[in-house]
Structures are given as structure tokens and as C-alpha cells.
Coordinates of C-alpha atoms in Angstrom, one line a residue:
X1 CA 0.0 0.0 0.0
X2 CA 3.0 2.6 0.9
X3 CA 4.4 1.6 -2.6
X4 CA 1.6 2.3 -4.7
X5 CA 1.0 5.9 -2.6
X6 CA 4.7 6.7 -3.1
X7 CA 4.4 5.8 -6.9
X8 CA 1.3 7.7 -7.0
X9 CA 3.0 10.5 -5.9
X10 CA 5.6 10.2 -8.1
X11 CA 2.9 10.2 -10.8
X12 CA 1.3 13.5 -9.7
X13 CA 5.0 15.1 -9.1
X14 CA 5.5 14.4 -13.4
X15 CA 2.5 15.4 -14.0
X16 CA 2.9 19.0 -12.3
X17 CA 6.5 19.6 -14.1
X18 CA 4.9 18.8 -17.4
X19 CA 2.0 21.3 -17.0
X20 CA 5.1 24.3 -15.3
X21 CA 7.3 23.1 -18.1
X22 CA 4.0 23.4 -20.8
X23 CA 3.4 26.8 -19.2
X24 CA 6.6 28.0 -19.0
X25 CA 7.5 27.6 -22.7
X26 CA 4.1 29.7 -23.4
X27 CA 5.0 32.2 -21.3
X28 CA 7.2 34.0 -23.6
X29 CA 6.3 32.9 -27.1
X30 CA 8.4 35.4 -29.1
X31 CA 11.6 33.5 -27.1
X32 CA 10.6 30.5 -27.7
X33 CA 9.4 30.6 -31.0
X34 CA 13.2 31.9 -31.7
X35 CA 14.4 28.7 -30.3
X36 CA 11.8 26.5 -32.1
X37 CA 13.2 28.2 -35.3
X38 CA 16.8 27.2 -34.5
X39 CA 15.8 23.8 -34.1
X40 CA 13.3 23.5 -37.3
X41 CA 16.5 24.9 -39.7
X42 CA 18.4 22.5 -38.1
X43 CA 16.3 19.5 -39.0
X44 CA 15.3 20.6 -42.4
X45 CA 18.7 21.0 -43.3
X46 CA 19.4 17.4 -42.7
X47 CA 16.7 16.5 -43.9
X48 CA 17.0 18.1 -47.5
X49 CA 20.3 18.0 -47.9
X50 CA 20.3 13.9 -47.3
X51 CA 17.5 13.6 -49.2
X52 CA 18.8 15.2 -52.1
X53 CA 22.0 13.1 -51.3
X54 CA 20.3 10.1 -51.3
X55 CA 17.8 10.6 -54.5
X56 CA 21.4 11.1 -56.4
X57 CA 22.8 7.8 -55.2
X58 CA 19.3 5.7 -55.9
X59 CA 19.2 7.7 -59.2
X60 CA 23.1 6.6 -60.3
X61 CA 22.7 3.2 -59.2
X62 CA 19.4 2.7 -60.7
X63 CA 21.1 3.6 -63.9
X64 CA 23.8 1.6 -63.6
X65 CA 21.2 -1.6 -62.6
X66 CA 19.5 -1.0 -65.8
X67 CA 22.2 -1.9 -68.0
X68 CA 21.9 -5.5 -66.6
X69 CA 23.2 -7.6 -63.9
X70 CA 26.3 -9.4 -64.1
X71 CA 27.2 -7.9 -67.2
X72 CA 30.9 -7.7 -68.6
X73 CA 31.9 -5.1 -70.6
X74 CA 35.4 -6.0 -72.7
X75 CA 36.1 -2.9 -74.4
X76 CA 38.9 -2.1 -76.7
X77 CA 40.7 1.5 -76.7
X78 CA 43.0 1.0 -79.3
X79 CA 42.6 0.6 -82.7
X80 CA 45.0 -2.0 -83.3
X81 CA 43.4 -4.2 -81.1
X82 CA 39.9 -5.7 -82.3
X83 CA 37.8 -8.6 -81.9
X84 CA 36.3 -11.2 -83.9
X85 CA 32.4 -12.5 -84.0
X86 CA 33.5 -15.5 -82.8
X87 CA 35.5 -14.7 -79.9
X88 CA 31.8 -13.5 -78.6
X89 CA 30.1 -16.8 -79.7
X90 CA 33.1 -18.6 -78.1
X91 CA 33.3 -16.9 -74.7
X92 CA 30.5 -19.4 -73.3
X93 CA 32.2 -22.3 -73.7
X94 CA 35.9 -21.3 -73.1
X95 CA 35.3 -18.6 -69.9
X96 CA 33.3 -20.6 -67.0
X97 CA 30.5 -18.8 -65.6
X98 CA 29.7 -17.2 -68.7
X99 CA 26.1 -17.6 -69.7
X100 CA 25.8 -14.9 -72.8
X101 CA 27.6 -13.0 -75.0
X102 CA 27.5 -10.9 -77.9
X103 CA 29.6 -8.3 -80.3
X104 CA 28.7 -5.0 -79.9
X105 CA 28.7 -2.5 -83.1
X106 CA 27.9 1.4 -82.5
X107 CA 26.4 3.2 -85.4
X108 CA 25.8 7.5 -84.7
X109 CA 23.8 9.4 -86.8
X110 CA 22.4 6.9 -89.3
X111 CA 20.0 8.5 -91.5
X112 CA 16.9 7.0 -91.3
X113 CA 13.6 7.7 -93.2
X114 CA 9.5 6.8 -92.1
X115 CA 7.1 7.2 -94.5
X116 CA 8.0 10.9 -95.1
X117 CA 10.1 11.8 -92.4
X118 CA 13.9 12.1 -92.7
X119 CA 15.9 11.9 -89.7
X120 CA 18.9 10.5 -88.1
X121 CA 19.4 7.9 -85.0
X122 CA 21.9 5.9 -83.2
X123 CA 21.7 2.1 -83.9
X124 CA 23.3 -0.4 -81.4
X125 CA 24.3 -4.0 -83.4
X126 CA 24.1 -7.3 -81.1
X127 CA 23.2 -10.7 -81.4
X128 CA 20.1 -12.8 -80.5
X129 CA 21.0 -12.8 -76.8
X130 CA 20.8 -9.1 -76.2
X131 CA 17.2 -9.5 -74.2
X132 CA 19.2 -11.9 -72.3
X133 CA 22.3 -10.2 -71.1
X134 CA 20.8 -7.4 -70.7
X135 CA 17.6 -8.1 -68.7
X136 CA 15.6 -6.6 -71.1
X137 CA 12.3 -7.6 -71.8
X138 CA 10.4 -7.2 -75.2
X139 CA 7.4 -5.2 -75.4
X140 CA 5.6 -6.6 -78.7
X141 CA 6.4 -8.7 -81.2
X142 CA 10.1 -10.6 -80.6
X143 CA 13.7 -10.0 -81.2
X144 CA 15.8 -10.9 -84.2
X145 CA 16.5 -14.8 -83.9
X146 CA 20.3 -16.5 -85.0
X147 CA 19.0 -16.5 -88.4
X148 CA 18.8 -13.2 -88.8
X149 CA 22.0 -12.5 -87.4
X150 CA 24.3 -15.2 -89.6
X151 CA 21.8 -13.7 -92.9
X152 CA 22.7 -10.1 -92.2
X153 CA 18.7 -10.0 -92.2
X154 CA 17.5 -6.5 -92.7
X155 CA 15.3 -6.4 -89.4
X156 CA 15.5 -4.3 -86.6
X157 CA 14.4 -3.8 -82.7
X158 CA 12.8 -0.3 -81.8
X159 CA 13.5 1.5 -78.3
X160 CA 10.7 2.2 -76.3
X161 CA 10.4 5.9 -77.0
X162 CA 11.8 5.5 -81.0
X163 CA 8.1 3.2 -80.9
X164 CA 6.0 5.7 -79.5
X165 CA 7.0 8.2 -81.7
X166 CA 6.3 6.4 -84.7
X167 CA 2.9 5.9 -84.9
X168 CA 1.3 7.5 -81.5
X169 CA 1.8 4.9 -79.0
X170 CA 0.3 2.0 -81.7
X171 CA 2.9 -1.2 -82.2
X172 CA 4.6 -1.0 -85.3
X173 CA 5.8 -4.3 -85.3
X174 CA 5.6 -5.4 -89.2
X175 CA 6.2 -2.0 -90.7
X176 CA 8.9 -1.4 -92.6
X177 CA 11.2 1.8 -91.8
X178 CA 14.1 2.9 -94.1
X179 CA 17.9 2.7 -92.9
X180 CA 20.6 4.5 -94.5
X181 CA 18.8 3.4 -97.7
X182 CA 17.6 0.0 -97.1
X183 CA 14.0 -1.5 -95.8
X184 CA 14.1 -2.7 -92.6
X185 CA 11.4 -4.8 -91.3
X186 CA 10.4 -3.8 -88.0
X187 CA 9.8 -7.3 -85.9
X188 CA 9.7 -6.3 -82.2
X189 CA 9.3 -3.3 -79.4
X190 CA 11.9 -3.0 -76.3
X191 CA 10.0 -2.4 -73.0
X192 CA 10.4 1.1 -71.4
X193 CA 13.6 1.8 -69.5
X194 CA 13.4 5.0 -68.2
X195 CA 14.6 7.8 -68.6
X196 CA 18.6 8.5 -69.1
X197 CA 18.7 4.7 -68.1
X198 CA 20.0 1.7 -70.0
X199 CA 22.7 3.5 -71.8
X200 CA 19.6 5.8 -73.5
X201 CA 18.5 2.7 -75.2
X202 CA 15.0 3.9 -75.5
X203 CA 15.7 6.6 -78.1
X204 CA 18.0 4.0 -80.5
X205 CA 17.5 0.8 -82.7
X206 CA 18.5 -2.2 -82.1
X207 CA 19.9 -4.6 -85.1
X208 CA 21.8 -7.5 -85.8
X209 CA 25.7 -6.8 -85.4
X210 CA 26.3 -8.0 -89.1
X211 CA 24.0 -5.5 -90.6
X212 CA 25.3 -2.8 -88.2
X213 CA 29.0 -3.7 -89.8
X214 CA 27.7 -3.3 -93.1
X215 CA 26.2 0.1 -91.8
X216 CA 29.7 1.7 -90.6
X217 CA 31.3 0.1 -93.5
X218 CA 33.8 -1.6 -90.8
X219 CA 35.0 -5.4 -90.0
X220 CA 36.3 -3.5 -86.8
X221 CA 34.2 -5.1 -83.8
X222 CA 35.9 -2.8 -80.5
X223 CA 33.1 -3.9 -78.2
X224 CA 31.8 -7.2 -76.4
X225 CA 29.3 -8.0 -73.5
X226 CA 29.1 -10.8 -71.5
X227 CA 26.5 -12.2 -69.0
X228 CA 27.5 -14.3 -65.9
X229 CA 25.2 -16.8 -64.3
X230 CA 25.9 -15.1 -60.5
X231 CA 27.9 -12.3 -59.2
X232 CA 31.0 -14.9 -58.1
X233 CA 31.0 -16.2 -61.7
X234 CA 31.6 -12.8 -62.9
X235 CA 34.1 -12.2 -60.8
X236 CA 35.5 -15.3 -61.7
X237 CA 35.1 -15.0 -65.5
X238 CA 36.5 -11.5 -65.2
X239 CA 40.1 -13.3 -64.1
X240 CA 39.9 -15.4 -66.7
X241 CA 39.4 -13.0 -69.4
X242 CA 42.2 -11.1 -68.6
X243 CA 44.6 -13.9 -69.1
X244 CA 43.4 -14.6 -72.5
X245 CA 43.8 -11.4 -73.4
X246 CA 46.8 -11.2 -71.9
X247 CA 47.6 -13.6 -74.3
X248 CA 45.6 -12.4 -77.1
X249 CA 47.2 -8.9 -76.7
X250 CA 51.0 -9.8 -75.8
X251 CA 51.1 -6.8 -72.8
X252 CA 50.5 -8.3 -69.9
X253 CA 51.1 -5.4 -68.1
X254 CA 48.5 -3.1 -69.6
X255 CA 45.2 -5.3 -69.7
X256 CA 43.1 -4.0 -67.0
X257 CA 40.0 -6.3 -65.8
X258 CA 38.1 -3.2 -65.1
X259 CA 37.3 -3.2 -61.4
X260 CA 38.2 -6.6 -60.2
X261 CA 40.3 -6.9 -57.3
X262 CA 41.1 -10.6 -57.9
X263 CA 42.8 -9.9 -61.3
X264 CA 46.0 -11.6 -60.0
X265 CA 46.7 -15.8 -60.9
X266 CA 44.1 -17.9 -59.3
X267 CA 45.3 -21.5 -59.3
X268 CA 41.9 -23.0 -59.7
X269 CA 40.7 -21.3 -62.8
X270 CA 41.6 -23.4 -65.6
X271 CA 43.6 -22.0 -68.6
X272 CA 43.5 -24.0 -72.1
X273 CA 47.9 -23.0 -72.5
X274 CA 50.6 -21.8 -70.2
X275 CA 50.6 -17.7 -70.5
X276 CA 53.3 -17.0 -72.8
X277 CA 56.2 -14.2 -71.5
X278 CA 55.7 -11.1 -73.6
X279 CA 57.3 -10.1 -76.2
X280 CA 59.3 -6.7 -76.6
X281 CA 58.4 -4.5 -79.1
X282 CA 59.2 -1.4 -80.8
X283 CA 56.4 1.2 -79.7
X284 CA 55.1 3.3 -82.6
X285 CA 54.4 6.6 -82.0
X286 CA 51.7 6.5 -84.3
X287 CA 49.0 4.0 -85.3
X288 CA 47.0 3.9 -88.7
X289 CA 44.5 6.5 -89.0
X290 CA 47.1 9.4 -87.5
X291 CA 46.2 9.1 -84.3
X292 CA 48.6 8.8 -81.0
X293 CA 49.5 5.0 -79.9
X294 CA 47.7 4.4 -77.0
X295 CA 50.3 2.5 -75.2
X296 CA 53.2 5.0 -75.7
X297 CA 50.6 7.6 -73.9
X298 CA 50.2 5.0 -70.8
X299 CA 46.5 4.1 -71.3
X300 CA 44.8 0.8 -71.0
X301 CA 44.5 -0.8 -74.5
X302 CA 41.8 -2.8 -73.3
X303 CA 39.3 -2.9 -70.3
X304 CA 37.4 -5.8 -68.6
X305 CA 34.9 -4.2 -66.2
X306 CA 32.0 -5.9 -64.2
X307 CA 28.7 -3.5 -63.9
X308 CA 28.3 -4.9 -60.8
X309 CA 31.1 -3.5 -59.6
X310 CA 30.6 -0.2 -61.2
X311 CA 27.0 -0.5 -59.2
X312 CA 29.2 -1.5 -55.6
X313 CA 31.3 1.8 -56.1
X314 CA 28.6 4.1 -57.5
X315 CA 26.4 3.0 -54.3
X316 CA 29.4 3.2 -52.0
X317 CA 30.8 7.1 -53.3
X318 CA 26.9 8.1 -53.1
X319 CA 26.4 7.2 -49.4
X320 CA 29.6 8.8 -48.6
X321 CA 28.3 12.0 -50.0
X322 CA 24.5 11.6 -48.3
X323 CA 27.0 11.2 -45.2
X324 CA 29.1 14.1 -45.7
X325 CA 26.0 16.3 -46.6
X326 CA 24.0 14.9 -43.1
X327 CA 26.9 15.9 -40.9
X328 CA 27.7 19.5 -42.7
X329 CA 24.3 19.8 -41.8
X330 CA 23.8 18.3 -38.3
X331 CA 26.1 21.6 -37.5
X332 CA 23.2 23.5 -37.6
X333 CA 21.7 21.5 -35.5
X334 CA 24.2 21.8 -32.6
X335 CA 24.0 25.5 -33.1
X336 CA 20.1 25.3 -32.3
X337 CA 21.2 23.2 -29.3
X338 CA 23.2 26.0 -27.8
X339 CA 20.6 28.2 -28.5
X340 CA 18.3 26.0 -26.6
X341 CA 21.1 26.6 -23.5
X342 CA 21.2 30.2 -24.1
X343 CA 17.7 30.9 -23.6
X344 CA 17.0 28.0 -20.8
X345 CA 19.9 30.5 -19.0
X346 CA 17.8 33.7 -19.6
X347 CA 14.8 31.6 -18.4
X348 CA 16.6 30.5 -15.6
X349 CA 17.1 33.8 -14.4
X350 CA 13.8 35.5 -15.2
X351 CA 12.1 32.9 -13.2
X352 CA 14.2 32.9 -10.1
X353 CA 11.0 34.2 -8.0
X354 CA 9.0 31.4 -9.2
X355 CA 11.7 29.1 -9.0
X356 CA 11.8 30.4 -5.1
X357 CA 8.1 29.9 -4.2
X358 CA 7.9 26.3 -5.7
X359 CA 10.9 25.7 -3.5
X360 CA 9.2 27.6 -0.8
X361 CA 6.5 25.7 -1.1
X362 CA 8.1 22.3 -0.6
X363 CA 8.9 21.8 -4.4
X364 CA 12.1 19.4 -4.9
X365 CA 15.5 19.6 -6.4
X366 CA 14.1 16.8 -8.3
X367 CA 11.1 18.8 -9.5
X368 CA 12.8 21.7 -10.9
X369 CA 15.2 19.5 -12.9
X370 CA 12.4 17.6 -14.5
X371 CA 10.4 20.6 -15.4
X372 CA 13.1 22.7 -16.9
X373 CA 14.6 19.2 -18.6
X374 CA 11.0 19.3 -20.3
X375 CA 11.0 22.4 -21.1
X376 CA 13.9 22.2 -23.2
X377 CA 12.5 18.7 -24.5
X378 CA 9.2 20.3 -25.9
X379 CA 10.6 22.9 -27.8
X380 CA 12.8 20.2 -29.8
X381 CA 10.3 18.1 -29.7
X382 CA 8.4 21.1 -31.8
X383 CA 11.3 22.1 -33.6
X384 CA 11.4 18.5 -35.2
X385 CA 8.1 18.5 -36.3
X386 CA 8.6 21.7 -38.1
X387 CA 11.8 20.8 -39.4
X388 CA 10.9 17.7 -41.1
X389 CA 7.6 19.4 -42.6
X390 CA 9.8 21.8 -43.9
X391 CA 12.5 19.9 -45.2
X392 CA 9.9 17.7 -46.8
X393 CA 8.6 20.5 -48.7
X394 CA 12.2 21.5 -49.7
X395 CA 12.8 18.0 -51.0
X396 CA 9.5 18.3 -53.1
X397 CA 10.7 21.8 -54.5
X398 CA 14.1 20.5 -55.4
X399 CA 12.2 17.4 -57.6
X400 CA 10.0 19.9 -59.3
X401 CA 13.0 21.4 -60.8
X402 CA 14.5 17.9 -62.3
X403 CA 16.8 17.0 -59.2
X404 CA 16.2 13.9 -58.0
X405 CA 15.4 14.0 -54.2
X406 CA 13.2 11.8 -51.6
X407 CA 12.3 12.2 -48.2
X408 CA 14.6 9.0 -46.0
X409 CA 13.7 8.2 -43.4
X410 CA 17.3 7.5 -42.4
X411 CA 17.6 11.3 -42.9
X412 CA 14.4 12.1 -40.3
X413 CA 15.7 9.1 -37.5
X414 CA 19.2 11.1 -37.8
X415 CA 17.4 14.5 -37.8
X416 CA 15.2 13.8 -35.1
X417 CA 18.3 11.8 -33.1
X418 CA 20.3 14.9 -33.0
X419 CA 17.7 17.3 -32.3
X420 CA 16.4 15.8 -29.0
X421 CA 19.8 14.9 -27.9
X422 CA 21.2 18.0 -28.3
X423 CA 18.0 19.7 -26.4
X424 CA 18.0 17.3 -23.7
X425 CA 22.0 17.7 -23.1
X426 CA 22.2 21.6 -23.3
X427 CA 19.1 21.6 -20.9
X428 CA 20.9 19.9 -18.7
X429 CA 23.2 23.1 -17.3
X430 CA 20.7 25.1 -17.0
X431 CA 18.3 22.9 -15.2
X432 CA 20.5 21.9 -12.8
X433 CA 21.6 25.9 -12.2
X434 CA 17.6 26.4 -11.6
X435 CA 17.3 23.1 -9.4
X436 CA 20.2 24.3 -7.2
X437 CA 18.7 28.0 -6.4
X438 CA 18.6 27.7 -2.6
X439 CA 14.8 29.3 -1.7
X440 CA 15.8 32.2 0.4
X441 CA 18.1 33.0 -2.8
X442 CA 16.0 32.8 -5.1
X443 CA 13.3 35.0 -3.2
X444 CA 15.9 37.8 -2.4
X445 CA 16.1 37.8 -6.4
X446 CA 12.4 38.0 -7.3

């Protein structure tokens, strides 16, 4: 029975503080709207900023996902290193873990012609396993078979918004559109990608890699991507690539598997011949076509690069930023903490009669430290509320105007973190300074 009165009492004791500490904030509302706006910037500042941090790093990454999931890129950068069509068709059966592959041709500015429309577009030659490597899923109609490929078959693969465009948002799989001169039937639609996604593959055409040769007037094929079964098996296949290109390209020393860190030997990866030593030769300091040799200038003549990797680092470099611009900005908030100790101080001392009489009046130590600790609470508590409402409606401007930028929740859990434990620790002082007033002090200062 003595328990439950003395929690009782304790009950009634909270209660009191939280209606002083309620009144004492709305005693002055000029002061403590001041500090309310202190806090609020605070909060809205972390939470914009992170938002707009983190609506870049969803927005890179998401880019980087759409070009397909463990994807290899093997790019050449010099001209006097090419590949053949059937190192692609190859690359299955000689590299383990690779599912898919296919030649890559790039065609800019082709003319093209529609009905009566003249214009010109940017073609993109693969095989039949582009939908495959590259996650991308068909619309209407299908994509170009084998057949077509080995035939040089005058079809072609329209990007989402290359379809719409055409004939209003109706299929025009089975029409025939003109390319640099030549009918080409039209036999399948790409699904959407989004925008500045997918390498831009909405706005181009898609063909067979033997037409697209014919196209650029080349045999040159500088490009090839590859599709592993699992993120391991890319990593894998990326060793392994570099060693036969190692071999292919007689510099060891300048192939470059992109962003692997396991590019070094691997004893368990099975190699068809031992790697040959280099052999020395005479760099040229030109190369056919007039243009500087690329390995007298130190560049790599040829890259091996996992996406997935590209997507690890993008994501990585991205939080780092969201980080960087959370903590410029949690400054603020440590500023609208000390203003919250500033004006607890001037509180402190305008109040010493009243501070007195509860003393007087047989309040405790206890009391005053609780009801000047809530005090300090609500008005963060406040601030927060208005700081993430208006750091909300920053983040919506900012996406009006093109930037990408979401409300996280990470961002308002941080925000809101800061703000009440900066309030609660710089109320301490000066609730402790008020809880320590001896009575007959604090009435000689009323």
C-alpha cells in the first residue's frame, strides 16, 4: 500500500512539471518561438540535404542496374586491337561462368527515313542474346532470332520511345522503316527503361551486329558483353578473361579487368595454354589513321569491367556524400542546441522568484530539474516537427526542378536523433543551475 502511494506520488510530481514546463514555454512565445526556429532549420537541413544526397545515389545506381546484372563489358581503346564474332560466340564455352555473349557495333547518326520523315538515330548492333544479357524484356512482337544475325537479315528492334513516336503509341511491329537506304522490317518493341537509363536505349535501334557492320562500312568489332550466371562467376570470369587477353594482346602489363580486385593468378581457374612471356616491341608513335599510340601515352588498350562492380562503387561514393551532406548539416543543429542553453539561461534567471516559491512551497530539487529538462524537450520536440515538414517540402521543391530527391527516413531518424539529444543535453546546465537555487536565494532575487 506505501508503494503504490509513493508511486502515486511520483505520478502526480510528473504530472505537475509537465504542465510548469508546458506553461513556462508559453509564457514567452516570441523566445521561444526563436528557439523552435533554431531547431526546425536544423532538422530541415538534414533533412533536405540527405535527401537530395540520397535521391542522387538511388538515381546513379538505378542507372547503372538498368544496364543488366552481371554484365561484362570488354572494351577495346586501341585501334590495333579488335575482336572477332567469334570470340563472342566462343566466350561461353571457353570462360566458366559465362552464360551470354555478344559483339557490340555502335552506329551514330544513321539516317533513317519513315514514311516521309527524314531523320537520323543511333543504332546499337548485337546478337540474339541481347534481351538476355541485358535483362531486357520485349514489349511486342520478338527479337531478331540466330538466323537473322548469320543472314545479315535487314530487321530491326525499336527502343521504347523510338516506338511511341512512330505511330502515336500504336505497335509497329511489321512495318517497314528505311535505314541508311535500305527496308528494314520492324519485328519487335523493347520495353520502357526510363529515362537517361540503359545507356539511352530507349531513343535508339537495335539490329543484328552484321547488318550494323555493313552500316559503318567496318569489320572493326571494338566492343563485347558478356552475362554471368551469379555475381561470383563474374568475378571469376572476369580473371579469366584477362589472361586470354593477356595472351591475345602480348602486354600483360596493360590489360586491365576493369574493377576486379582478384585480377592476380588464381590456381583453380583453368587455362586451355601456359601464358606465354611477352614479347618486346618497338612502340610506334603512331598507329593507322594518325592518331597517337595508346600505349606509348600509358593508357589501357583494353578494359574488362564488371557493372556490378561499377554498381558497388557508384552506391558506396553516393552514401559517402549523403553522409558528408548529413553531418555539414547536423552543424546546424548543434548550433540550435546551444541556443536552446542560451535561452534556458535567460529563463533560468527571469524565473528565479518562481523558482523560489515552488521551493518555498516544498517543491524538490528533483522537481525543478524535471520541469526545466521538459521544457527544453518540448521545444525540440516542436522544432522537429517543423523541421521535417519543412525539409519535406524543400525536398518536393528540389524534384519539381529535375533533381532527384526523396524524403529518408534515415535522414528524419538522424534528424530527429540529434535534435532531442542536443535539447535534452544543453538543458541539462541550465536545469541543474535552476534546481540548485537555494529558496531564500531565489526569493531575495524576485
Amino acid at each position: 500500500m506505501q508503494k503504490k502511494g509513493k508511486i502515486s506520488s511520483l505520478l502526480i510530481r510528473l504530472k505537475f512539471s509537465a504542465m510548469m514546463a508546458l506553461d513556462g514555454i508559453g509564457s514567452n512565445l516570441l523566445r521561444t518561438f526563436l528557439t523552435v526556429l533554431g531547431i526546425s532549420i536544423g532538422v530541415a537541413a538534414v533533412v533536405s540535404l540527405m535527401g537530395i544526397g540520397e535521391g542522387a545515389r538511388k538515381s546513379i545506381v538505378s542507372q547503372f542496374e538498368s544496364l543488366g546484372e552481371n554484365v561484362i563489358v570488354i572494351k577495346s581503346n586501341a585501334e590495333n586491337i579488335k575482336f572477332e564474332a567469334k570470340e563472342a560466340e566462343e566466350m561461353p564455352i571457353r570462360v566458366n561462368g559465362i552464360q551470354y555473349a555478344t559483339p557490340v557495333v555502335y552506329t551514330k547518326d544513321t539516317p533513317i527515313r519513315w514514311r516521309r520523315d527524314e531523320s537520323k538515330m543511333d543504332f546499337v548492333g548485337v546478337n540474339e542474346q541481347y534481351p538476355q544479357i541485358k535483362d531486357h524484356k520485349i514489349l511486342s512482337g520478338n527479337f531478331f532470332t540466330s538466323l537473322h544475325v548469320k543472314q545479315r537479315s535487314p530487321v530491326a528492334v525499336l527502343g521504347y520511345n523510338v516506338a511511341q513516336n512512330l505511330l502515336n503509341g500504336r505497335s509497329p511491329v511489321g512495318q517497314t522503316i528505311k535505314i541508311n537506304g535500305i527496308n528494314y522490317r520492324i519485328v519487335g518493341v523493347l520495353a520502357e527503361k526510363g529515362k537517361d537509363k540503359g545507356d539511352g536505349i530507349d531513343d535508339k535501334i537495335v539490329i543484328p551486329y552484321t547488318s550494323a557492320l555493313k552500316i559503318a562500312n567496318t569489320k572493326d568489332i571494338l566492343e563485347i558483353w558478356a552475362k554471368s550466371n551469379s555475381s561470383d562467376d563474374a568475378e571469376l570470369a572476369m580473371v579469366q578473361l584477362g589472361r586470354i587477353y593477356q595472351r591475345k594482346i602480348g602486354i600483360g602489363g596493360n590489360v586491365r579487368p576493369g574493377n576486379n580486385q582478384g585480377g592476380g593468378e588464381n590456381p583453380d581457374m583453368p587455362i586451355e595454354e601456359p601464358m606465354p612471356e611477352p614479347m618486346p616491341e618497338e612502340p610506334s608513335p603512331e598507329v593507322p589513321g594518325g592518331k597517337q599510340n595508346v600505349f606509348e601515352k600509358g593508357e589501357e588498350p583494353l578494359t574488362i569491367t564488371s557493372l556490378n562492380n561499377l554498381v558497388k562503387e557508384a552506391d558506396q561514393a553516393n552514401r559517402i556524400m549523403t553522409v558528408l551532406l548529413g553531418g555539414i548539416a547536423a552543424v546546424s543543429l548543434l548550433v540550435g542546441g546551444i541556443g536552446i542553453m542560451n535561452i534556458m539561461l535567460v529563463a533560468v534567471t527571469e524565473r528565479t522568484g518562481e523558482i523560489g516559491v515552488r521551493r518555498a512551497l516544498g517543491a524538490k530539487k528533483e522537481d525543478l530539474l524535471i520541469q526545466f529538462l521538459l521544457e527544453a524537450v518540448y521545444v525540440s520536440i516542436i522544432g522537429c516537427v517543423v523541421g521535417i515538414i519543412l525539409g519535406a517540402w524543400a525536398v518536393t521543391i528540389v524534384s519539381r526542378y529535375g533533381l532527384s530527391a526523396i524524403v529518408s527516413f534515415d535522414s528524419i531518424r538522424i534528424a530527429v536523433f540529434v535534435a532531442l539529444t542536443s535539447g535534452l543535453l544543453f538543458g541539462v546546465y541550465p536545469a541543474i543551475n535552476a534546481s540548485n537555487l537555494p529558496p531564500v536565494e531565489a526569493l531575495k532575487r524576485q
